[in-house]
Coordinates of C-alpha atoms in Angstrom, one line a residue:
M1 CA 4.8 -2.5 16.4
V2 CA 4.8 -1.4 13.0
K3 CA 7.1 1.5 11.7
L4 CA 5.8 3.5 8.6
E5 CA 8.6 5.6 6.9
R6 CA 7.9 8.0 3.8
L7 CA 9.5 6.7 0.8
R8 CA 12.9 8.3 0.2
G9 CA 15.6 8.0 -2.5
D10 CA 17.7 5.8 -0.1
H11 CA 15.2 3.1 0.1
A12 CA 15.5 2.1 -3.4
D13 CA 17.8 -0.8 -3.1
A14 CA 16.0 -2.5 -0.4
L15 CA 12.9 -1.8 -1.8
L16 CA 13.9 -3.6 -5.2
A17 CA 15.2 -6.4 -3.2
F18 CA 11.9 -6.7 -1.6
E19 CA 9.9 -6.6 -4.6
R20 CA 12.2 -9.3 -6.1
E21 CA 12.0 -11.5 -3.0
N22 CA 8.4 -11.4 -2.9
R23 CA 7.4 -11.4 -6.5
E24 CA 6.1 -15.0 -6.8
Y25 CA 4.3 -14.5 -3.7
F26 CA 2.5 -11.2 -4.7
A27 CA 1.8 -12.7 -8.2
R28 CA -0.4 -15.4 -6.2
T29 CA -3.1 -12.7 -5.2
V30 CA -2.3 -9.7 -7.5
P31 CA -1.1 -9.2 -11.1
D32 CA 2.6 -9.3 -11.5
R33 CA 4.4 -6.2 -12.1
G34 CA 6.1 -7.6 -15.3
D35 CA 10.0 -7.7 -16.0
A36 CA 10.1 -4.2 -17.2
Y37 CA 9.2 -2.8 -13.6
F38 CA 12.5 -4.6 -12.3
A39 CA 14.5 -3.6 -15.4
D40 CA 13.4 0.1 -14.9
F41 CA 13.2 0.2 -11.1
A42 CA 15.7 3.1 -10.7
S43 CA 13.8 5.4 -13.0
R44 CA 10.2 4.3 -11.5
H45 CA 11.6 5.0 -8.0
A46 CA 12.6 8.5 -9.0
A47 CA 9.3 9.1 -10.6
R48 CA 7.4 8.1 -7.5
L49 CA 9.6 10.5 -5.6
A50 CA 8.7 13.1 -7.9
E51 CA 5.1 12.4 -7.7
Q52 CA 5.4 12.5 -3.8
D53 CA 7.1 15.8 -3.9
A54 CA 4.3 17.3 -6.1
G55 CA 1.7 16.0 -3.5
I56 CA 0.0 13.7 -6.1
C57 CA 0.8 10.6 -4.3
H58 CA 2.2 9.5 -0.7
F59 CA 4.4 6.3 -0.6
H60 CA 5.5 4.5 2.4
V61 CA 7.7 1.4 3.4
V62 CA 6.8 -0.6 6.5
V63 CA 10.0 -1.4 8.2
D64 CA 10.5 -4.5 10.4
E65 CA 12.2 -4.7 13.8
R66 CA 15.6 -5.6 12.0
G67 CA 15.1 -2.5 9.9
G68 CA 14.3 -4.4 6.6
I69 CA 11.4 -3.7 4.4
A70 CA 8.3 -5.8 5.4
G71 CA 5.8 -4.0 3.0
R72 CA 4.5 -0.9 1.5
V73 CA 1.5 1.3 1.9
N74 CA 0.8 3.8 -0.7
L75 CA -1.8 6.6 -1.1
V76 CA -2.2 7.5 -4.9
D77 CA -4.2 10.1 -6.9
V78 CA -4.6 12.5 -4.0
E79 CA -7.6 14.6 -5.0
D80 CA -10.2 16.8 -3.2
G81 CA -9.2 15.4 0.2
S82 CA -9.1 11.8 -0.8
A83 CA -6.8 9.3 -2.2
E84 CA -6.6 5.4 -3.2
L85 CA -5.0 3.1 -0.7
G86 CA -2.8 0.4 -1.9
Y87 CA -0.7 -2.0 0.3
R88 CA 1.3 -5.1 0.3
V89 CA 3.5 -7.0 2.8
G90 CA 6.1 -9.6 2.1
E91 CA 5.5 -13.4 2.4
H92 CA 7.5 -13.6 5.9
A93 CA 5.2 -10.8 7.4
A94 CA 2.0 -12.1 6.0
G95 CA -0.6 -13.2 8.7
K96 CA 0.8 -11.4 11.4
G97 CA -1.2 -8.2 11.7
V98 CA 1.5 -6.1 9.8
A99 CA -0.8 -5.1 7.1
T100 CA -3.6 -4.3 9.6
A101 CA -1.3 -2.2 11.7
A102 CA 0.2 -0.5 8.7
V103 CA -3.0 0.5 7.1
A104 CA -4.2 1.9 10.6
E105 CA -1.0 3.9 10.9
V106 CA -1.3 5.2 7.2
C107 CA -5.1 6.4 8.0
R108 CA -3.7 8.2 11.0
V109 CA -1.0 9.8 8.8
A110 CA -3.3 10.5 6.1
G111 CA -5.6 12.5 8.0
S112 CA -3.0 14.2 10.5
A113 CA -0.2 15.0 8.2
Y114 CA -1.6 15.0 4.8
G115 CA -5.0 16.7 5.6
L116 CA -6.9 13.8 3.8
T117 CA -10.6 13.1 4.9
S118 CA -11.4 9.8 3.2
L119 CA -9.6 6.8 1.4
V120 CA -10.8 4.3 -1.1
A121 CA -9.5 0.9 -1.7
V122 CA -10.1 -2.0 -4.1
T123 CA -9.5 -5.8 -3.7
T124 CA -10.5 -8.9 -5.4
L125 CA -13.6 -10.7 -3.9
D126 CA -11.3 -13.6 -3.4
N127 CA -8.6 -11.8 -1.5
L128 CA -9.8 -12.5 1.9
G129 CA -6.6 -11.4 3.5
S130 CA -7.0 -7.8 1.9
R131 CA -10.6 -7.6 2.7
T132 CA -10.0 -8.4 6.4
V133 CA -7.1 -5.8 6.7
L134 CA -9.7 -3.2 5.3
E135 CA -12.6 -4.3 7.1
R136 CA -10.6 -4.4 10.5
N137 CA -9.5 -0.7 9.7
S138 CA -13.2 0.5 9.5
F139 CA -13.3 0.4 5.7
A140 CA -16.9 0.2 4.5
L141 CA -17.9 -1.8 1.4
V142 CA -19.2 0.8 -1.2
E143 CA -19.9 -1.5 -4.5
D144 CA -19.0 -4.3 -6.5
T145 CA -16.3 -3.7 -9.1
V146 CA -13.9 -5.6 -11.4
V147 CA -10.1 -5.6 -10.5
A148 CA -7.8 -7.0 -13.1
G149 CA -10.5 -8.8 -14.7
K150 CA -11.8 -10.6 -11.7
P151 CA -14.9 -9.8 -9.4
G152 CA -13.8 -7.1 -6.7
I153 CA -15.2 -4.8 -4.0
R154 CA -14.6 -1.2 -3.5
Y155 CA -14.3 0.2 0.1
R156 CA -14.2 3.6 1.6
R157 CA -13.2 5.0 4.8
S158 CA -14.0 8.5 6.1
H159 CA -13.2 10.2 9.3
L160 CA -9.5 9.1 9.2
W161 CA -8.2 10.9 12.2
V162 CA -9.7 12.4 15.3
P163 CA -7.4 14.7 17.5

């Protein structure tokens, strides 16, 4: 079972630890966040909370059975009933269905709590894990694109939640 929590101020220390612990792992498939991300984490966290309070974005952490952070799932650039989905799970949770379950849950929450009607997501063509997560969650291929200079795919999912 995956537990999704809306990002809060008290997640800061655990989230920073999660990002540091998984930095090398994430850099294998996505561009590294850079040293400035970690040096300025407190101000970045505060800025994310302000964006969330303004309704521009919805940030979440994925909490594991021990209460630690196993991943993140974010909905950014909320506009006209749509948002862009981004997600990552730590190395210890990879390949265990955590990302698939977390994306399924955020799709439900996006429709029921945030009133969104569609989500878009992009991933690189060679990121089979991410493509699988999206396809298992009924995201449909929309078009080819470029992600961080690499060939990528844009996906869309409509009909997020049915009561």
